[in-house]
mmCIF file of C-alpha atoms in Angstrom:
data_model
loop_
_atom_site.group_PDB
_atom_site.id
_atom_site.type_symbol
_atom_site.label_atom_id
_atom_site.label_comp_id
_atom_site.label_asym_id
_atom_site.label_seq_id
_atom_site.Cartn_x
_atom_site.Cartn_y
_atom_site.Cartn_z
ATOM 1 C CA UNK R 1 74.536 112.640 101.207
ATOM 2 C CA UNK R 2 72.275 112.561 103.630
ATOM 3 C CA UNK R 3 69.209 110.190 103.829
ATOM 4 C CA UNK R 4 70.749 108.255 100.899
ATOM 5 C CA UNK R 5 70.899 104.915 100.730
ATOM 6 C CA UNK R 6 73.131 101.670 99.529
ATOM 7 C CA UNK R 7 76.189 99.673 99.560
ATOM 8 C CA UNK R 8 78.460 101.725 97.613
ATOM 9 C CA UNK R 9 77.194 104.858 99.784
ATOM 10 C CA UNK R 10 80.413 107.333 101.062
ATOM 11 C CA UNK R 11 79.336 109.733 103.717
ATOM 12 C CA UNK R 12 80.844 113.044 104.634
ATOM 13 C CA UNK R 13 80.533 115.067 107.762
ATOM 14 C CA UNK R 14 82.283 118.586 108.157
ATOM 15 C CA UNK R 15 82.929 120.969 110.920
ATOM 16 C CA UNK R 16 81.142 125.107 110.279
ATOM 17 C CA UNK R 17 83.759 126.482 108.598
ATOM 18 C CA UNK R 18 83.823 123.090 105.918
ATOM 19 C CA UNK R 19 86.823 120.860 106.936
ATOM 20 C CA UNK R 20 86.054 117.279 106.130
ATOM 21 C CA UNK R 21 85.507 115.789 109.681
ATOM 22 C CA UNK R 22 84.761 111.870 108.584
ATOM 23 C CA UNK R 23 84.581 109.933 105.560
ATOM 24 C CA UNK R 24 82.889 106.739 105.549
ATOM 25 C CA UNK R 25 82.967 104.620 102.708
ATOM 26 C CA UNK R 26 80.046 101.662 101.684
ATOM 27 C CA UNK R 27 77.931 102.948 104.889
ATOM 28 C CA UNK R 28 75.441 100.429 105.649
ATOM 29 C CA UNK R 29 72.150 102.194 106.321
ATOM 30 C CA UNK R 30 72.100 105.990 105.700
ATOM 31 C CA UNK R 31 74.667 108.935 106.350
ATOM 32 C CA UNK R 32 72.422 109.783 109.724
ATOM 33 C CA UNK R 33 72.835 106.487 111.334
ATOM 34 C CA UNK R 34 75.075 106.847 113.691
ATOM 35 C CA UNK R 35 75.260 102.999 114.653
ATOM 36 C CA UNK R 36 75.961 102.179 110.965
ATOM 37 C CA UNK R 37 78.414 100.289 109.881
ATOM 38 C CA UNK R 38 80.893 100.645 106.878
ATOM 39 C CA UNK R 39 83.924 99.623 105.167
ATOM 40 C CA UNK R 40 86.507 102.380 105.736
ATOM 41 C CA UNK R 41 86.143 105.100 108.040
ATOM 42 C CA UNK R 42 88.645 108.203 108.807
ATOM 43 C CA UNK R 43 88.138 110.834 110.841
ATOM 44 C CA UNK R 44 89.630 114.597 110.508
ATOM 45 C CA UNK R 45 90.488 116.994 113.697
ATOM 46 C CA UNK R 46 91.091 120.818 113.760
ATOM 47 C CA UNK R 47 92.600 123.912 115.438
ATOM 48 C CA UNK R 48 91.310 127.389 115.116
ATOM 49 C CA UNK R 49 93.293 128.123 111.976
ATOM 50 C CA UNK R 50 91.635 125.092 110.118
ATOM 51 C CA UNK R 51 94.979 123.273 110.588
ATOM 52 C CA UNK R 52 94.590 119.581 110.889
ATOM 53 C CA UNK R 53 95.602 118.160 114.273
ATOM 54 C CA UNK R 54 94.209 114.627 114.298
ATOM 55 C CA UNK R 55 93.661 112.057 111.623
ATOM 56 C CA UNK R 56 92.438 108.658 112.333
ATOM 57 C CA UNK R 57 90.364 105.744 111.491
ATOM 58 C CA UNK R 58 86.898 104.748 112.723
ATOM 59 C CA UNK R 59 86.102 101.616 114.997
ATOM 60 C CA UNK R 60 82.778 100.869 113.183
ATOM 61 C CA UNK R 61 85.137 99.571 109.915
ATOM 62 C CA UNK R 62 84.256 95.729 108.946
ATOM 63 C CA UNK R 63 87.153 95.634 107.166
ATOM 64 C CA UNK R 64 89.297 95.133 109.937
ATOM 65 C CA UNK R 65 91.704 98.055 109.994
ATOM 66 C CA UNK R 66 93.156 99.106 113.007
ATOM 67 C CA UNK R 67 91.879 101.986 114.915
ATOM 68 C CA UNK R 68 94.686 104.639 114.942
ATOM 69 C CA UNK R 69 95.082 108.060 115.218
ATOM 70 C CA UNK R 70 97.853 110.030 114.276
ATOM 71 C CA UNK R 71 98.291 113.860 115.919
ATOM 72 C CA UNK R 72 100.039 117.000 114.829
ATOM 73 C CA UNK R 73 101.073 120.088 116.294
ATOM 74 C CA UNK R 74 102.813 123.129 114.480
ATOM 75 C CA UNK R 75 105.146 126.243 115.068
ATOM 76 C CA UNK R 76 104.062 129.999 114.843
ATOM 77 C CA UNK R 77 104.362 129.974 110.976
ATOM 78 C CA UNK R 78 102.296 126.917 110.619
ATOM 79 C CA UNK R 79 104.943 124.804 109.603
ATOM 80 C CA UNK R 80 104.530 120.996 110.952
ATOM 81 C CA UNK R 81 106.256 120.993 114.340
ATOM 82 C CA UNK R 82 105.558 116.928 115.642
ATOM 83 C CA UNK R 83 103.731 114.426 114.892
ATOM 84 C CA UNK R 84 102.671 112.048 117.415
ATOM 85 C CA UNK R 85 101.876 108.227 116.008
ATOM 86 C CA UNK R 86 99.614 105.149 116.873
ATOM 87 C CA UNK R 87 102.385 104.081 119.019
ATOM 88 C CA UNK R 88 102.271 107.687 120.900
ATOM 89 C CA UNK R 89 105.828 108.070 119.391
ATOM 90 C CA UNK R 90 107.215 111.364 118.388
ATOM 91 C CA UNK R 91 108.177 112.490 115.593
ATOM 92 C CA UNK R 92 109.879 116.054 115.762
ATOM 93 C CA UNK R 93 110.701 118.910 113.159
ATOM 94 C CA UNK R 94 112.775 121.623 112.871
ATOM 95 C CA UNK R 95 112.498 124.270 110.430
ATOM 96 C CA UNK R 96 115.673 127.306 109.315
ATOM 97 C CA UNK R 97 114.929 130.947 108.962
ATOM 98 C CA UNK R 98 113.321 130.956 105.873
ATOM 99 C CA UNK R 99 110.843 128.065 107.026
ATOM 100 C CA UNK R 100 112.979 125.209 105.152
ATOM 101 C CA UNK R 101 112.816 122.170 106.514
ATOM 102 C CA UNK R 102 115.966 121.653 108.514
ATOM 103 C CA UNK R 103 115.314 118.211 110.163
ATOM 104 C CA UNK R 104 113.375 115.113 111.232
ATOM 105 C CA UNK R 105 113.730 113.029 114.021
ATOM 106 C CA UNK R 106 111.875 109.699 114.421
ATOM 107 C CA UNK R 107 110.842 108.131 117.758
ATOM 108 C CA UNK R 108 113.783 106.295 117.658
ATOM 109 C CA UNK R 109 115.656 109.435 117.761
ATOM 110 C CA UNK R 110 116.911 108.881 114.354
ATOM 111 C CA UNK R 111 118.002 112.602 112.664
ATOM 112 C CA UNK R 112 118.295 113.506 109.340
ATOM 113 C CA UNK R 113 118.984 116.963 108.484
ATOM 114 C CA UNK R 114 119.354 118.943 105.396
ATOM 115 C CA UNK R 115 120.868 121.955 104.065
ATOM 116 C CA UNK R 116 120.027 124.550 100.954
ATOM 117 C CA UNK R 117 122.169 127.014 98.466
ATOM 118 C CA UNK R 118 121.298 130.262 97.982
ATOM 119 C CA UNK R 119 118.537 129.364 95.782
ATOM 120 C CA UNK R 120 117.016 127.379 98.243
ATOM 121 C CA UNK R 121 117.375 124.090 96.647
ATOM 122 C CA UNK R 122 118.530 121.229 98.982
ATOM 123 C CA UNK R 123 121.814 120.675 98.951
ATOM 124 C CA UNK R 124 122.779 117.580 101.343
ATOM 125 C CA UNK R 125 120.953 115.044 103.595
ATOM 126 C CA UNK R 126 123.015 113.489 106.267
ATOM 127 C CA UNK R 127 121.078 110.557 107.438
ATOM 128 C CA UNK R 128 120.817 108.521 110.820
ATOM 129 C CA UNK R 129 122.257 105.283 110.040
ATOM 130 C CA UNK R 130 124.375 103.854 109.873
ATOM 131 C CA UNK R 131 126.626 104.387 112.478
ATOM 132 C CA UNK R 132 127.848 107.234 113.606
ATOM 133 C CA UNK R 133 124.782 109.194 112.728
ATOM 134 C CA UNK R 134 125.235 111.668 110.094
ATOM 135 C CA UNK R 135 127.671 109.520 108.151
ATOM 136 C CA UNK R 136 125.868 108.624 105.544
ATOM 137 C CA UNK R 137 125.510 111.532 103.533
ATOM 138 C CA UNK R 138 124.303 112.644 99.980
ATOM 139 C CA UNK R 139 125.283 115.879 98.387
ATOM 140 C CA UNK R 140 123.140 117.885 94.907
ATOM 141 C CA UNK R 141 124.833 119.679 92.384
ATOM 142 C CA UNK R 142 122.911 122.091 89.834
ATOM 143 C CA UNK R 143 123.495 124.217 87.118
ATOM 144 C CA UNK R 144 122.095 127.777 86.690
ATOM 145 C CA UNK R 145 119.245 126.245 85.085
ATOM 146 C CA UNK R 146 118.757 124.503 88.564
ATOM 147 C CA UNK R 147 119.108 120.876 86.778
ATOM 148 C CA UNK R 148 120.617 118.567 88.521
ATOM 149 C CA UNK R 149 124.476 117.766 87.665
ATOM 150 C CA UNK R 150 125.773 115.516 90.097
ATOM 151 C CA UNK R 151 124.246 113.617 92.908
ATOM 152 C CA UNK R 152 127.351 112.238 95.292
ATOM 153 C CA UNK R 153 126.969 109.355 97.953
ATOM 154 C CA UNK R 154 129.522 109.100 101.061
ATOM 155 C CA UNK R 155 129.833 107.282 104.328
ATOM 156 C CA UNK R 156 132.384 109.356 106.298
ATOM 157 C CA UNK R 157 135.209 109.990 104.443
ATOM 158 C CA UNK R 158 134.611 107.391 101.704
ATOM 159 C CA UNK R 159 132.831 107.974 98.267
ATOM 160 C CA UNK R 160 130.195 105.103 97.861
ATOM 161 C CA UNK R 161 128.441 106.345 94.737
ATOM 162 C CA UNK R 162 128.716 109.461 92.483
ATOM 163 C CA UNK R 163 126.626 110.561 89.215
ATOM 164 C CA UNK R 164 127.215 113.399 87.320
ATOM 165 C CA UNK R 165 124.644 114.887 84.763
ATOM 166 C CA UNK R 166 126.472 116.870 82.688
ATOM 167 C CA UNK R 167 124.966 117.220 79.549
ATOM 168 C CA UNK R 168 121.339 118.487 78.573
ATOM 169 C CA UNK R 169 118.990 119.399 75.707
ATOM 170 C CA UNK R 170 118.014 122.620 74.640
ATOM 171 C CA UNK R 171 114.587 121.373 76.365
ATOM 172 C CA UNK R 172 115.764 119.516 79.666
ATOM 173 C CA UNK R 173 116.227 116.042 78.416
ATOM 174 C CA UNK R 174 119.076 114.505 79.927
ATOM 175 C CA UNK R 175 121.479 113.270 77.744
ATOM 176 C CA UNK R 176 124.891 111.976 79.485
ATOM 177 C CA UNK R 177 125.197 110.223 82.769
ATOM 178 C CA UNK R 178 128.319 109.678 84.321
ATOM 179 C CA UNK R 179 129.083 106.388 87.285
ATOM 180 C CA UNK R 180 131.958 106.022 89.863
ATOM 181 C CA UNK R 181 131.534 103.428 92.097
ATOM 182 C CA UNK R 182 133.812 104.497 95.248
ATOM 183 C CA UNK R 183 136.353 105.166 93.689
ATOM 184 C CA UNK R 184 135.997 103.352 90.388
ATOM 185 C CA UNK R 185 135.159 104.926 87.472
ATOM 186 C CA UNK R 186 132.458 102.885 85.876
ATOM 187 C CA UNK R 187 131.551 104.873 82.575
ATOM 188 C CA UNK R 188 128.870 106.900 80.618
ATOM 189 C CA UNK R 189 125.157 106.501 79.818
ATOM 190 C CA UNK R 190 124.196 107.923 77.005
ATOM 191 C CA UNK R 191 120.411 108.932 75.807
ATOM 192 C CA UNK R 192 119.347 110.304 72.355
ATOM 193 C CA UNK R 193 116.039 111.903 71.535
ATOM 194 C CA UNK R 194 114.164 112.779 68.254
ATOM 195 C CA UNK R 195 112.487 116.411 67.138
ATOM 196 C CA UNK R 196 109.976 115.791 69.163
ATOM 197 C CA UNK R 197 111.898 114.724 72.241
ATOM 198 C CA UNK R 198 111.204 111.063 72.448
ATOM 199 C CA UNK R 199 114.024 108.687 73.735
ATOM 200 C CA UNK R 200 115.214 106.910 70.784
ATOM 201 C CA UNK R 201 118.897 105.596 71.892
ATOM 202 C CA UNK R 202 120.382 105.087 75.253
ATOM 203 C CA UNK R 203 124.017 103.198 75.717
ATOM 204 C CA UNK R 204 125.280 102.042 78.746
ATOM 205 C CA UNK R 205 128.803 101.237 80.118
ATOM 206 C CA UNK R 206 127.723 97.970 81.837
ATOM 207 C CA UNK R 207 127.993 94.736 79.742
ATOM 208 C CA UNK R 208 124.723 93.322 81.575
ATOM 209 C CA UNK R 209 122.765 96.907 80.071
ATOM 210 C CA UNK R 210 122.423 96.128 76.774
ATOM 211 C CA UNK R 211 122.141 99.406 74.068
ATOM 212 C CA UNK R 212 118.626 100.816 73.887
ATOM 213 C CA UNK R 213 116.457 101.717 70.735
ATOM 214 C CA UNK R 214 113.407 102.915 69.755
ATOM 215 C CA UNK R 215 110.961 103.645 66.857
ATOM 216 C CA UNK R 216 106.878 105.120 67.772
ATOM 217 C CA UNK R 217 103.993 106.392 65.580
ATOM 218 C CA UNK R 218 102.348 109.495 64.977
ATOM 219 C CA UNK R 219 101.057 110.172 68.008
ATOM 220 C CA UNK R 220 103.579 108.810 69.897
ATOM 221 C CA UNK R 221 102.955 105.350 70.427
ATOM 222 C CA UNK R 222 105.777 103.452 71.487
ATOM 223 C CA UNK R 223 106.346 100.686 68.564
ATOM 224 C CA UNK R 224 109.977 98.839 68.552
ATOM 225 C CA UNK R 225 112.701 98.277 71.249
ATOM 226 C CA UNK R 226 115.340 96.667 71.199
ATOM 227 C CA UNK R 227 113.862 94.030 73.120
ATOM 228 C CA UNK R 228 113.482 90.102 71.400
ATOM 229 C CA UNK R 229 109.954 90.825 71.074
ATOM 230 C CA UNK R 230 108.330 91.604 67.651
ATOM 231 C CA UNK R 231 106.488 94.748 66.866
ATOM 232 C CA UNK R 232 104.131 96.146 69.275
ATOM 233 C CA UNK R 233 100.162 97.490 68.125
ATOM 234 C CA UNK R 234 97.636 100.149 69.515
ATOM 235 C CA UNK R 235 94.052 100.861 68.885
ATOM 236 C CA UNK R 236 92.252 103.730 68.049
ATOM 237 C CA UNK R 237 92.329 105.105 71.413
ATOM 238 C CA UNK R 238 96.271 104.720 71.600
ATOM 239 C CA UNK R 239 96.246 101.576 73.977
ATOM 240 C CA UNK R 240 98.106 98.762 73.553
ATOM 241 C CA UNK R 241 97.029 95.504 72.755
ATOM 242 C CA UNK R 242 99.882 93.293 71.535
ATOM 243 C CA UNK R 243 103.614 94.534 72.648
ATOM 244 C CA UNK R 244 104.836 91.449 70.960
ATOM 245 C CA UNK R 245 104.208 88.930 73.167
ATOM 246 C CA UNK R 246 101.229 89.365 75.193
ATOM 247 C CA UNK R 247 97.801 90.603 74.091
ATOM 248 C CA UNK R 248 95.635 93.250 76.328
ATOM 249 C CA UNK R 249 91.538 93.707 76.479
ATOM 250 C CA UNK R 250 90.114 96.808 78.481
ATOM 251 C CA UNK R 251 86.865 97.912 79.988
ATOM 252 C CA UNK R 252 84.777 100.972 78.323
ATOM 253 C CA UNK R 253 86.948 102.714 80.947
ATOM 254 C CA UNK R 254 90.077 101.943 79.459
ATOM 255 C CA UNK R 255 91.115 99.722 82.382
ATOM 256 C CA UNK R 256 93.552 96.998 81.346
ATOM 257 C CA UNK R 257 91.012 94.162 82.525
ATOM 258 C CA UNK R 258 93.061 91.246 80.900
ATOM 259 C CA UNK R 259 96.835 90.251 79.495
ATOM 260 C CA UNK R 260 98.221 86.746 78.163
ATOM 261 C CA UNK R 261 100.123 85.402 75.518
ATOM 262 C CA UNK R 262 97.665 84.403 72.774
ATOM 263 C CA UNK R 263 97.030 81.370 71.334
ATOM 264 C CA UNK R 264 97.378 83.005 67.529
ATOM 265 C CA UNK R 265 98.825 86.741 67.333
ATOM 266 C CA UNK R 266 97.983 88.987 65.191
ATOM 267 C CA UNK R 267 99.556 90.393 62.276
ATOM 268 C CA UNK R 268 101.815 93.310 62.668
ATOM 269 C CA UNK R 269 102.598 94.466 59.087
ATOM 270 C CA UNK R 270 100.400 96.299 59.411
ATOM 271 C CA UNK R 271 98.782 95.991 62.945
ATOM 272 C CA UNK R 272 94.352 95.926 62.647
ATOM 273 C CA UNK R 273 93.196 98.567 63.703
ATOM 274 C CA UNK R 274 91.549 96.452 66.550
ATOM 275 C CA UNK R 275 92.020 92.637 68.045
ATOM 276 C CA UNK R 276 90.597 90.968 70.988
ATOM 277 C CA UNK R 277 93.202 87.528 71.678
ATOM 278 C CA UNK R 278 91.286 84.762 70.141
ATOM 279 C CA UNK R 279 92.128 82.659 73.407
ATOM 280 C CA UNK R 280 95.157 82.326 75.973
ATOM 281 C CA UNK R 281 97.581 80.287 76.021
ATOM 282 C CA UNK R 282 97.580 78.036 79.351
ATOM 283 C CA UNK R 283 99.060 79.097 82.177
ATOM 284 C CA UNK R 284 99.562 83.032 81.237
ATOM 285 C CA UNK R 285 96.054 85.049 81.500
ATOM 286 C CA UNK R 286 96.431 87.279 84.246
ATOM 287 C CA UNK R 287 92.553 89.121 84.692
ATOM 288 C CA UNK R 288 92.281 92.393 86.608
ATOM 289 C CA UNK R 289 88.646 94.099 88.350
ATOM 290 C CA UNK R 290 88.160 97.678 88.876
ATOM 291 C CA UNK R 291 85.372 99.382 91.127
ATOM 292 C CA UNK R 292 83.169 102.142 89.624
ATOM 293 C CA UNK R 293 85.827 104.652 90.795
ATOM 294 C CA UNK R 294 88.455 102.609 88.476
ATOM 295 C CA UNK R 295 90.237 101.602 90.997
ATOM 296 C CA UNK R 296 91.849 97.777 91.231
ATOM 297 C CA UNK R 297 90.552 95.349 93.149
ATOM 298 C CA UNK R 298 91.051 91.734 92.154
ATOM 299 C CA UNK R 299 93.974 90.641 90.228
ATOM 300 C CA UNK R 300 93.516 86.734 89.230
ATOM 301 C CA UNK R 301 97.098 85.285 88.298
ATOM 302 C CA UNK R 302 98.108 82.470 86.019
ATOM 303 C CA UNK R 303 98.003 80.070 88.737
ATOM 304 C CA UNK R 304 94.569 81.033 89.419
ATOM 305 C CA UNK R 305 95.335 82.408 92.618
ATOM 306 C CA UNK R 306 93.773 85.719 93.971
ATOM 307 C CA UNK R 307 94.759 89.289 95.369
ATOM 308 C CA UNK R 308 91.928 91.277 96.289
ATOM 309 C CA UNK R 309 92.615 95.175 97.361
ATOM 310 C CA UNK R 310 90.652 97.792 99.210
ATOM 311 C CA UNK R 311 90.002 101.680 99.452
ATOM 312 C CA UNK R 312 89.597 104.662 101.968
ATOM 313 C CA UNK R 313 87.178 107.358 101.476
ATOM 314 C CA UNK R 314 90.478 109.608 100.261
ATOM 315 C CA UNK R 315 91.522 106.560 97.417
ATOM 316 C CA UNK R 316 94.070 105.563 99.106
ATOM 317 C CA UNK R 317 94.735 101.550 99.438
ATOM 318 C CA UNK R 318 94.203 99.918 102.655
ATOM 319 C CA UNK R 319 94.733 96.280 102.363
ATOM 320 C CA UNK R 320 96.407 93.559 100.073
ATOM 321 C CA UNK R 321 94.799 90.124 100.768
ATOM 322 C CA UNK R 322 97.072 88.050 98.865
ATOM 323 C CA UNK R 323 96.230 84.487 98.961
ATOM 324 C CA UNK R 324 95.048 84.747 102.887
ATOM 325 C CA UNK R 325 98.187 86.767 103.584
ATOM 326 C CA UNK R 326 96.791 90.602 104.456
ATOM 327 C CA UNK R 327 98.503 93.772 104.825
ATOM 328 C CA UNK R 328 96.835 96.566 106.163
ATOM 329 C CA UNK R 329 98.243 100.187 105.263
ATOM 330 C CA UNK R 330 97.936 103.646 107.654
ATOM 331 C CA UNK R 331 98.595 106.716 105.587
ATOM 332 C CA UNK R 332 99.792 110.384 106.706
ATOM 333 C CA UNK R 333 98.179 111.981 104.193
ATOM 334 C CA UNK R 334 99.669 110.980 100.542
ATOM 335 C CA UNK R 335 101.975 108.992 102.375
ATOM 336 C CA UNK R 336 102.688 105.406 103.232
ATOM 337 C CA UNK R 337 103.296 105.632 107.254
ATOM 338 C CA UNK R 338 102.229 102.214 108.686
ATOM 339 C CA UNK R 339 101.689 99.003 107.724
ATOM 340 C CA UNK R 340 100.139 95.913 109.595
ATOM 341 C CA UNK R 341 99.507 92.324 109.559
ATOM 342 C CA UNK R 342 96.322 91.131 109.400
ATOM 343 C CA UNK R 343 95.965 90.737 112.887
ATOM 344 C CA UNK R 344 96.747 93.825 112.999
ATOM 345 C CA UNK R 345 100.068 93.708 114.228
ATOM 346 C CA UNK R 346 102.530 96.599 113.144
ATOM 347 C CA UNK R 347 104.995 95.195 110.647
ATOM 348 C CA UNK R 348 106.634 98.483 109.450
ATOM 349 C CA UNK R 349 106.761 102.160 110.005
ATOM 350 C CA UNK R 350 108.296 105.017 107.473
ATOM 351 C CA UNK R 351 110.065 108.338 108.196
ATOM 352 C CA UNK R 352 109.824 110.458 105.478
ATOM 353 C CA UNK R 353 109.730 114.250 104.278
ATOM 354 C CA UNK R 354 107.376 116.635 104.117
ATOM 355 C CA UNK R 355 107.397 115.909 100.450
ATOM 356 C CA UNK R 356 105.238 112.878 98.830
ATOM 357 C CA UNK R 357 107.290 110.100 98.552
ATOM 358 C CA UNK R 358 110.327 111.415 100.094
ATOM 359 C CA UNK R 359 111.517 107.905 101.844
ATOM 360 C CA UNK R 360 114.073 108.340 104.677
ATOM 361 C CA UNK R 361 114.360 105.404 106.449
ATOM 362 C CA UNK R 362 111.658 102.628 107.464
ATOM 363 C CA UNK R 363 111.726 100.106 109.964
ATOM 364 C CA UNK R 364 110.358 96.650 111.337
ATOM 365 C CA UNK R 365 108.052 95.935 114.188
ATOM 366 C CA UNK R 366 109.114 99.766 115.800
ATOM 367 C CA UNK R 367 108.747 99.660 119.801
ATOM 368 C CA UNK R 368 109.961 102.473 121.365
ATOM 369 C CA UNK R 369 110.393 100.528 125.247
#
């Protein structure tokens, strides 16, 4: 957007061949100023295939996050080969014959590796810690229908956890799952489903589980458990707005801008078809703000303390400011890699897969010296 102008500006810049370069977010002039200042910056780097080699953020940010830059380098089939962090740690990968991944190893020189059936679905992780590496271990089972029927957990030769998932649907839902904890036998979970595939039952072998139930409308709306709470009501757009206990308001977005336990509920046989809570009780409102993009920003608890939040150009959160405390968060790509303090010290870094939200290991205040 060149030549535009405002607060809630974002900027783009690409390279010829269109990769995203930079994104700046709430740019304070125009996208042409080059001395301009702005909330979030990142910045994008390429090789000659368009592959992304570089991703960082921009020193110009007044919001305080640190300047990184994370780097990546790849094999002959384009598969991720290292990655090098902030920290100019390492990060390596190794890849089979048929371009699975076959393992990662953190700066630390922590490994985990994996291994595939026939089908090419993994079949065990062996982890890094704890000691002896590779100890810890989890192994997949699956059916010819390539659901999963048991999911095993051992340190050496000892079984810590095992759960079997032997029964199905005639659509996929689960319906049994079996617990042994080492070597003790714990019990079955049990889950039952209508015609149209809703949970409506679940049992559980623990005492401290209690059975499950549940009853919904038409369209699906969830209206009973068998929690102590009394029946819960939706509006016309199929959002809640008492579950029993507390009552909800939205925004003409349909964000959930408020929750508390009202001072006089409404009447649930039947539910109207709208309420707004006629006023909170003390000490339960909880209000939430969203930015134009829907996105959260300021949650104001019962104690009438604050947590304020903040966005990159890609959506992706970069800071909790929770009463003064802040946490700053570095990202590679989808995923969670860094965070820091607000002084922008490095509290914790995550090894993960290739996957989103494939957690490995993470660890505290990493230094590689």
């Amino acid at each position: 957007m060149p030549g535009a102008t405002g607060s809630g500006l974002t900027c783009y810049s690409y390279d010829l061949v269109g990769n995203v370069t930079s994104v700046k977010v709430k740019v304070s002039t125009n996208c042409t100023d080059a001395g301009a200042t702005f909330e979030s910056g990142l910045s994008f780097g390429y090789d000659l295939m368009s592959r992304q080699t570089s991703a960082g953020t921009l020193a110009q940010s007044t919001s305080g996050q640190p300047v990184t830059t994370i780097g990546f380098s790849y094999d002959a089939d384009s598969n991720r080969w290292t990655m090098t962090d902030p920290q100019n740690g390492i990060t390596n990968y190794t890849y089979d014959a048929l371009n699975r991944l076959g393992s990662i190893s953190n700066p630390l020189g922590q490994l985990t590796s994996f291994s595939y059936d026939t089908l090419s679905r993994r079949r065990t992780i062996s982890y890094p810690l704890p000691p002896p590496p590779g100890s810890l271990q989890s192994t997949i089972g699956y059916d010819t229908a390539s659901q999963l029927t048991s999911l095993a957990y051992t340190l050496g030769a000892a079984n810590l956890l095992t759960l079997g998932y032997t029964q199905y649907d005639e659509v996929g839902n689960r319906r049994t799952i079996t617990e042994q904890h080492g070597t003790n036998p714990v019990g079955t979970n049990t889950y039952g489903y209508d015609n149209l595939y809703r949970e409506t039952s679940g049992t559980h072998p623990q005492p401290s589980n209690p059975p499950e139930n549940y009853t919904y409308d038409a369209v699906g709306n969830r209206l009973t458990s068998q929690l102590p709470v009394g029946p819960s009501c939706v509006d016309a757009a199929n959002r809640l707005f008492y579950d029993g206990t507390y009552g909800y308001t939205y925004d003409a977005d349909g964000n959930n801008t408020l929750l508390c336990i009202p001072t006089s509920p409404p009447s649930t046989a039947p539910c109207p078809a709208t309420w707004v809570p006629p006023g909170c009780q003390v000490g339960t409102t909880i209000s939430q703000s969203f930015d134009n993009e829907n996105r959260l920003i300021q949650v104001t608890l019962p104690n009438n303390t604050t947590v304020t939040y903040k966005y990159d150009g890609l959506g992706r959160r970069i800071e909790k400011n929770e009463v003064g405390t802040i946490t700053r968060y570095i990202y590679d790509n989808e995923n969670l890699f860094e965070t820091f303090t607000g002084n922008n010290v490095l509290q914790q870094r995550f090894t993960r897969g290739l996957g989103v939200d494939e957690l490995i290991s993470f660890d505290w205040g990493m230094s590689y010296t």
